[in-house]
Amino acid sequence: MSTSTRRHSSLDPAPPTTVVLFGATGDLSRRKLIPGLYRLLTVGLMPHVRIVGTSLDDHDRDSFVAFAREALGKFEGSISEEIWDDFARRLVWAPGGTAESLKAAVDEVESQFEEPQRRLHYLSVPPKAALAVIQTLREADLVENSRIIMEKPFGTDLASAKVLNAAVHEVFDESQVFRIDHFLGKEAALNILAFRFANGLFEPIWHRNMIDHIQIDVPEALGLEQRADFYEATGAYRDMVVTHLFQVMAFTAMEAPTSLAPRAITEEKNKVFRSMLPIGPDDVVRGQYAGYQDEDGVDPESSTETFIALRCFIDNWRWAGVPFYLRTGKNMAEGKRIISIAFKEPPKSMFPSGSGVGQLGPDHLTFDLADESRMSLSFYGKRPGPGFRLDKLSMQFSVDGADGSGDVLEAYERLILDAVRGDRTLFTTAEGVERLWEVSADLLDNPPPVRPYARGTWGPNQIHQLIAPRAWRLPFERVWRE
């Protein structure tokens, strides 16, 4: 380990690993992957990493090193020159991404070590290019002793997902494939498991008898961000719901696993997906923000949804009859990522008229999946003073103020490290992906019309009919305490 690195307090260093980064000069690599690998080196979690970059862009090793330096300067902030020099020596370039150049670059890296190197192939490429990369890896004889990270979406419907999975499995065993969902890499997502299964306060009440409904709400203030070609082929449902929101829902709804072992958690997530009822057009509101059809690269008559809200049910013993409401969209009022658990209200009130009980809605347990990683429990309490007036109060917790908060890994850092270690807990499987496309088939075959909504709002007006007589939690009536 370089003398300039600091040891992360809770984990042993990963084994020597060669990361082959496809799409190494793309936006995801610049914003997340290169800064993430730099931080994993900095904290001593990947002290023996080597990075082979490749893309279709015209680069050589020197220009790739310059690209990495520029990315770190913009997205990492303060850079130690000593660690940068160490990191830069670990960067290798494979021009053109051909089998020959990849094989030569990996052989060059691995010849520097006596012990075997693990390989992690990260496919930061468009979905339509993924299979070509996999075939290149087979031709380069870089499949053995390798793992592969694939970015979403994993198909666009059940048929395409099956074709994609079958083609991947011709080259890689399922145990080698890590389908990434960065939402599950966030600290607050993992805290759902801790809150549910480690606390006698919450575990007994986490079911249909105590919970009225659950909301998973991920509005985005950003627009297309020059991704019109990708978005026109996917839309909000394929882009966000199947690959992100349903995965978060599974963490929220799954039964207690027999252990924290990846296989046990994956099995419980897949049980949730197998229990989902099919999603039909009547369960969904689709929207499109005003001006979308005027965006560069968008069909002037496009019916692609930039917003979606849906109601779904998990038809098992724990959740029968409890609706899950999911919402996401582009160009909305705020960017948020929350899970909100709404508890049932008491069946009868002994409090006098005008006391305020029930007027501010049910009690909620809220998980904020943003980088701040916060949780809040709201409840009614008596207002100080004469009489019996009730106010809505809340207890809030922030990871930033907790012991060990300095050890928090960013989502991509955690997921890269987990893939190197072979930990599949936070990744999706072929079975799970195909099941989600299966329950989506009726919706995809018979989509409801898209409804217009203004930029900077919370979506089309029809979303209130979807959730009535309940109400959406966003926008919050009360702000988080700092």
XYZ file of C-alpha atoms in Angstrom:
482
model
C 0.000 0.000 0.000
C 1.206 3.490 -0.773
C 2.362 5.367 2.309
C -0.017 8.139 1.258
C -3.186 6.098 1.735
C -5.223 5.942 4.911
C -6.767 2.695 6.064
C -10.556 2.437 6.076
C -11.585 1.511 9.576
C -14.003 -1.353 8.996
C -12.913 -3.486 6.022
C -9.879 -5.479 4.956
C -8.248 -4.497 1.665
C -9.535 -6.145 -1.504
C -7.274 -8.628 -3.299
C -5.111 -7.495 -6.232
C -7.506 -6.552 -9.028
C -7.301 -5.404 -12.630
C -10.299 -3.217 -13.490
C -10.983 -3.135 -17.232
C -13.065 -0.026 -17.763
C -15.055 0.021 -21.009
C -16.358 3.467 -21.924
C -13.500 4.851 -19.847
C -13.793 8.361 -21.300
C -17.570 8.616 -20.976
C -19.619 10.750 -18.594
C -20.234 8.036 -15.983
C -16.540 7.230 -15.866
C -15.640 10.899 -15.492
C -18.218 11.647 -12.760
C -18.278 8.424 -10.744
C -15.989 5.567 -11.729
C -12.570 7.211 -11.904
C -13.193 9.317 -8.748
C -14.563 6.210 -7.035
C -11.510 4.091 -7.864
C -9.263 6.939 -6.721
C -11.049 7.093 -3.351
C -10.916 3.307 -2.925
C -7.157 3.556 -3.358
C -6.966 6.564 -1.046
C -8.721 4.811 1.852
C -6.705 1.626 1.390
C -9.559 -0.622 0.250
C -8.067 -1.399 -3.167
C -4.337 -0.919 -2.613
C -3.275 -3.191 -5.492
C -5.708 -2.005 -8.161
C -4.682 -1.502 -11.790
C -7.000 0.159 -14.317
C -7.094 -0.652 -18.016
C -9.165 1.968 -19.814
C -10.616 1.617 -23.286
C -13.218 3.321 -25.461
C -13.890 4.216 -29.084
C -12.472 7.701 -28.509
C -9.040 8.479 -29.890
C -6.793 8.353 -26.820
C -3.433 7.071 -25.733
C -2.117 6.498 -22.233
C -0.994 10.104 -21.753
C -4.326 11.580 -22.807
C -6.204 9.036 -20.662
C -4.124 10.061 -17.652
C -4.910 13.706 -18.428
C -8.619 12.831 -18.692
C -8.491 11.152 -15.286
C -6.744 14.145 -13.737
C -9.366 16.510 -15.121
C -12.168 14.265 -13.797
C -10.676 14.187 -10.317
C -10.116 17.927 -10.342
C -13.785 18.527 -11.103
C -15.515 15.802 -9.087
C -13.098 14.905 -6.306
C -11.968 18.348 -5.202
C -8.812 18.222 -3.088
C -6.218 15.836 -4.531
C -3.060 14.641 -2.823
C -0.229 14.893 -5.332
C 1.450 11.877 -3.755
C -1.681 9.732 -4.144
C -2.294 11.115 -7.628
C 1.193 10.083 -8.750
C 0.526 6.615 -7.348
C -2.898 6.458 -9.033
C -1.591 7.714 -12.390
C 1.040 4.950 -12.501
C -1.795 2.427 -12.297
C -3.565 3.672 -15.455
C -3.094 1.789 -18.734
C -4.803 2.405 -22.083
C -6.042 -0.203 -24.597
C -6.662 1.626 -27.892
C -9.774 0.792 -29.873
C -11.101 -1.784 -27.461
C -10.104 -4.672 -29.746
C -9.471 -8.142 -28.400
C -5.780 -7.855 -29.251
C -5.237 -4.494 -27.555
C -7.204 -5.543 -24.463
C -5.293 -8.785 -24.111
C -1.967 -6.988 -24.493
C -2.867 -4.320 -21.909
C -4.129 -6.817 -19.327
C -1.096 -9.075 -19.851
C 1.167 -6.049 -19.347
C -0.533 -5.210 -16.050
C -0.715 -8.732 -14.699
C 2.902 -9.524 -15.566
C 3.942 -7.066 -12.841
C 2.555 -9.325 -10.093
C 3.539 -12.745 -8.870
C 0.146 -13.531 -7.326
C -2.942 -14.016 -9.576
C -4.900 -10.859 -10.349
C -8.665 -10.793 -10.179
C -10.351 -9.052 -13.094
C -13.372 -6.801 -12.962
C -14.799 -5.708 -16.310
C -16.986 -2.611 -15.938
C -19.240 -2.046 -18.976
C -19.904 1.685 -18.851
C -21.333 1.510 -22.384
C -24.785 1.890 -23.980
C -26.934 -1.250 -23.604
C -26.810 -1.963 -27.339
C -22.994 -2.170 -27.150
C -22.844 -4.546 -24.164
C -23.029 -7.811 -26.114
C -20.282 -6.712 -28.496
C -18.032 -6.015 -25.501
C -18.809 -9.437 -24.025
C -17.856 -11.124 -27.284
C -14.629 -9.114 -27.354
C -13.800 -10.357 -23.859
C -14.329 -13.943 -25.007
C -12.089 -13.431 -28.041
C -9.436 -11.882 -25.791
C -9.605 -14.869 -23.416
C -10.406 -12.557 -20.488
C -13.424 -14.429 -19.112
C -11.795 -16.826 -16.688
C -11.262 -15.498 -13.149
C -13.312 -12.426 -14.097
C -16.441 -10.652 -12.968
C -18.455 -8.246 -15.063
C -20.548 -5.225 -14.041
C -23.399 -4.332 -16.393
C -25.269 -1.042 -16.381
C -29.041 -0.707 -16.805
C -31.385 -1.194 -18.532
C -31.343 -4.998 -18.698
C -33.551 -5.312 -21.756
C -36.667 -3.313 -22.606
C -39.259 -6.071 -22.121
C -39.408 -9.753 -21.197
C -38.382 -11.043 -24.623
C -35.349 -8.759 -24.936
C -34.289 -9.466 -21.342
C -34.327 -13.212 -22.017
C -32.296 -12.754 -25.197
C -29.775 -10.543 -23.377
C -29.410 -12.920 -20.437
C -29.027 -15.936 -22.716
C -26.309 -14.173 -24.724
C -24.460 -13.130 -21.560
C -24.672 -16.676 -20.177
C -23.029 -18.069 -23.314
C -19.849 -16.340 -22.159
C -20.178 -15.667 -18.412
C -21.722 -17.777 -15.693
C -24.489 -15.993 -13.773
C -22.257 -16.000 -10.682
C -19.830 -13.754 -12.602
C -22.456 -11.185 -13.649
C -23.196 -8.132 -11.480
C -26.125 -6.017 -12.729
C -25.644 -2.709 -10.991
C -28.265 -0.519 -9.336
C -26.569 2.431 -7.656
C -29.690 3.169 -5.560
C -29.037 0.040 -3.512
C -25.465 1.146 -2.843
C -26.607 4.092 -0.755
C -26.171 4.007 3.006
C -29.837 4.725 3.716
C -30.962 1.783 1.568
C -28.860 -0.553 3.700
C -30.256 1.070 6.834
C -33.681 -0.245 5.832
C -32.427 -3.742 6.660
C -31.011 -2.558 9.981
C -34.185 -0.739 10.987
C -36.452 -3.610 9.988
C -34.632 -6.635 11.314
C -32.440 -5.385 14.174
C -35.078 -3.556 16.188
C -37.856 -5.026 18.296
C -39.652 -1.701 17.899
C -40.149 -1.979 14.115
C -39.958 -5.656 13.153
C -43.291 -6.667 14.752
C -45.263 -3.862 13.064
C -43.867 -4.196 9.529
C -46.922 -5.747 7.861
C -50.459 -5.194 6.603
C -52.037 -4.959 10.083
C -50.034 -1.858 11.007
C -48.995 -0.267 7.684
C -51.551 1.527 5.505
C -49.398 2.114 2.421
C -45.818 2.751 1.273
C -44.491 5.424 -1.074
C -41.219 5.358 -2.993
C -40.754 8.780 -4.544
C -37.798 9.761 -6.744
C -38.568 13.023 -8.573
C -35.713 14.573 -10.525
C -35.252 18.289 -11.102
C -32.903 17.567 -14.013
C -34.035 17.158 -17.611
C -32.656 14.872 -20.306
C -29.073 16.122 -19.923
C -28.273 15.342 -23.587
C -29.563 11.751 -23.310
C -32.458 12.088 -25.769
C -31.507 9.036 -27.866
C -31.350 6.829 -24.793
C -34.489 8.258 -23.232
C -36.612 8.007 -26.366
C -35.909 4.256 -26.434
C -36.681 3.711 -22.764
C -38.814 6.308 -20.975
C -39.256 6.749 -17.241
C -40.715 3.296 -16.546
C -37.933 1.287 -18.186
C -35.206 3.699 -17.098
C -36.121 4.106 -13.445
C -38.932 1.881 -12.187
C -37.821 -1.577 -13.328
C -34.151 -1.011 -12.606
C -34.283 1.196 -9.488
C -37.599 1.689 -7.720
C -38.668 -1.967 -7.776
C -35.296 -2.935 -6.309
C -35.754 -0.483 -3.440
C -39.288 -1.793 -2.960
C -37.933 -5.325 -2.578
C -35.621 -4.220 0.251
C -38.590 -2.541 1.917
C -40.962 -5.501 1.556
C -38.871 -8.670 1.753
C -39.051 -11.240 4.522
C -36.192 -11.610 6.975
C -33.339 -13.484 5.278
C -31.768 -16.410 7.091
C -28.512 -14.426 7.205
C -26.807 -11.408 5.637
C -25.210 -13.715 3.074
C -25.784 -12.507 -0.499
C -27.609 -15.673 -1.556
C -30.099 -15.400 1.316
C -30.897 -11.732 0.621
C -31.193 -12.288 -3.133
C -33.651 -15.125 -2.592
C -35.887 -12.969 -0.399
C -35.830 -10.131 -2.956
C -36.815 -12.554 -5.716
C -39.694 -13.853 -3.569
C -41.055 -10.303 -3.494
C -40.863 -10.081 -7.283
C -42.581 -13.464 -7.654
C -45.403 -12.225 -5.383
C -46.072 -9.015 -7.327
C -49.417 -8.749 -9.095
C -49.317 -7.766 -12.788
C -49.309 -4.013 -13.395
C -51.989 -2.804 -15.777
C -52.817 0.506 -17.470
C -55.322 1.419 -14.738
C -52.535 1.295 -12.148
C -50.398 3.909 -13.879
C -50.269 7.624 -14.703
C -47.832 8.547 -17.472
C -46.732 12.111 -18.079
C -44.565 14.188 -20.394
C -43.199 17.602 -19.474
C -44.091 20.577 -21.632
C -41.449 21.116 -24.302
C -40.117 17.547 -24.341
C -41.034 17.095 -27.998
C -38.960 20.173 -28.877
C -35.766 18.730 -27.360
C -32.912 17.856 -29.722
C -33.127 14.213 -30.751
C -36.767 13.768 -29.688
C -39.533 12.748 -32.101
C -41.868 15.777 -32.511
C -44.809 13.389 -31.951
C -43.157 11.341 -29.210
C -45.380 9.574 -26.685
C -42.421 8.617 -24.467
C -43.189 9.267 -20.810
C -40.833 11.497 -18.833
C -42.912 10.890 -15.694
C -44.614 7.874 -14.209
C -46.610 7.155 -11.076
C -47.962 3.706 -10.332
C -49.749 1.598 -7.788
C -48.675 -1.991 -7.255
C -49.413 -4.820 -4.844
C -47.387 -7.663 -3.354
C -49.783 -10.553 -3.009
C -48.343 -12.442 -0.073
C -49.274 -12.991 3.581
C -47.387 -9.929 4.856
C -48.517 -7.343 2.303
C -51.898 -8.461 0.947
C -54.012 -5.367 0.259
C -51.271 -2.814 1.056
C -50.658 -0.502 -1.923
C -47.146 0.555 -2.881
C -47.075 3.908 -4.685
C -44.047 4.686 -6.856
C -43.306 7.981 -8.608
C -40.443 9.395 -10.650
C -39.976 11.897 -13.446
C -37.812 14.513 -15.140
C -37.967 18.310 -14.770
C -39.972 18.123 -11.563
C -40.180 20.582 -8.690
C -37.323 19.096 -6.645
C -34.832 16.269 -6.742
C -35.637 13.844 -3.906
C -35.243 10.154 -3.064
C -37.509 9.004 -0.265
C -39.233 5.908 1.059
C -42.220 6.739 3.251
C -43.953 4.139 5.424
C -47.467 5.314 6.416
C -48.828 3.581 9.494
C -52.507 2.996 10.079
C -54.310 5.471 12.306
C -56.047 4.360 15.514
C -59.554 3.008 14.824
C -61.182 5.369 17.340
C -60.127 8.655 18.911
C -60.786 9.639 22.513
C -59.484 13.159 21.933
C -61.943 16.075 21.783
C -62.992 17.791 18.584
C -60.441 20.402 17.569
C -57.552 18.635 19.268
C -55.804 18.215 15.921
C -55.546 14.434 15.970
C -55.700 12.998 12.472
C -55.612 16.404 10.796
C -51.974 16.092 9.715
C -52.220 12.581 8.349
C -50.875 9.269 9.641
C -47.587 8.615 11.397
C -44.716 8.100 8.970
C -41.295 6.507 8.972
C -39.296 8.207 6.226
C -35.975 7.168 4.703
C -34.130 9.828 2.700
C -31.915 8.050 0.145
C -30.043 11.220 -0.786
C -26.354 11.486 -0.003
C -27.130 12.935 3.451
C -28.762 9.599 4.371
C -31.425 10.602 6.905
C -34.408 8.989 8.599
C -37.417 10.495 10.360
C -40.245 9.107 12.491
C -43.279 11.388 12.808
C -46.009 11.071 15.427
C -48.599 13.102 17.358
C -47.689 14.674 20.694
C -49.370 17.128 23.031
C -48.662 20.812 22.573
C -47.321 22.335 25.836
C -49.808 24.441 27.759
C -53.454 24.278 28.863
C -56.018 22.227 26.994
C -55.346 19.197 24.818
C -54.030 20.298 21.475
C -51.928 17.827 19.437
C -49.099 18.658 17.046
C -47.159 16.483 14.635
C -43.654 15.916 16.028
C -40.695 14.013 14.611
C -37.497 12.301 15.636
C -34.748 12.536 13.045
C -31.470 10.747 12.527
C -28.638 11.635 10.144
C -25.710 9.403 9.257
C -23.540 12.532 9.123
C -23.776 12.813 12.893
C -23.222 9.138 13.655
C -20.035 7.362 14.745
C -18.196 6.081 11.692
C -19.799 8.587 9.317
C -16.373 9.209 7.837
C -16.320 5.607 6.632
C -19.379 6.019 4.372
C -18.679 4.961 0.804
C -20.370 6.580 -2.164
C -22.759 4.191 -3.954
C -20.506 3.352 -6.906
C -17.504 2.889 -4.621
C -19.404 0.404 -2.472
C -20.718 -1.521 -5.468
C -17.349 -1.732 -7.222
C -15.783 -3.017 -4.010
C -18.598 -5.531 -3.496
C -18.177 -6.844 -7.039
C -14.432 -7.280 -6.523
C -15.188 -9.251 -3.362
C -17.929 -11.274 -5.058
C -20.637 -9.946 -2.736
C -23.916 -10.004 -4.724
C -26.142 -8.600 -1.954
C -26.817 -5.273 -3.690
C -26.988 -6.560 -7.264
C -29.874 -7.913 -9.308
C -30.177 -11.353 -10.911
C -31.386 -12.647 -14.265
C -34.381 -14.272 -12.550
C -35.375 -11.059 -10.794
C -35.014 -8.920 -13.909
C -37.077 -11.265 -16.070
C -39.842 -11.474 -13.454
C -40.131 -7.679 -13.327
C -40.532 -7.513 -17.091
C -43.134 -10.269 -16.826
C -45.347 -8.325 -14.384
C -44.919 -5.239 -16.608
C -46.082 -6.923 -19.823
C -49.700 -5.690 -19.777
C -48.620 -2.107 -19.117
C -45.985 -2.155 -21.856
C -48.454 -3.644 -24.364
C -51.280 -1.241 -23.447
C -49.778 1.965 -22.055
C -52.210 4.683 -20.959
C -51.918 8.070 -22.682
C -49.238 10.505 -21.582
C -50.544 13.506 -19.666
C -48.877 16.915 -19.920
C -47.270 18.577 -16.924
C -45.422 21.843 -16.523
C -41.716 21.887 -15.750
C -41.012 22.452 -12.086
C -44.199 20.750 -10.859
C -44.968 17.394 -9.244
C -46.444 15.752 -12.316
C -49.861 15.532 -14.011
C -52.987 16.218 -11.944
C -54.164 12.618 -12.425
C -51.624 11.437 -9.817
C -53.992 12.576 -7.056
C -56.763 10.333 -8.377
C -54.336 7.407 -8.402
C -53.542 7.691 -4.699
C -56.918 9.030 -3.378
C -58.105 9.124 -0.625
C -54.468 9.158 0.455
C -52.015 11.950 -0.380
C -48.468 12.117 -1.721
C -45.788 12.809 0.881
C -43.869 15.105 -1.455
C -43.748 18.036 -1.284
C -43.004 17.863 2.442
C -44.993 20.218 4.645
C -42.054 20.377 7.077
C -38.399 20.620 6.142
C -35.683 18.355 7.500
C -33.871 19.769 10.515
C -30.236 20.530 9.912
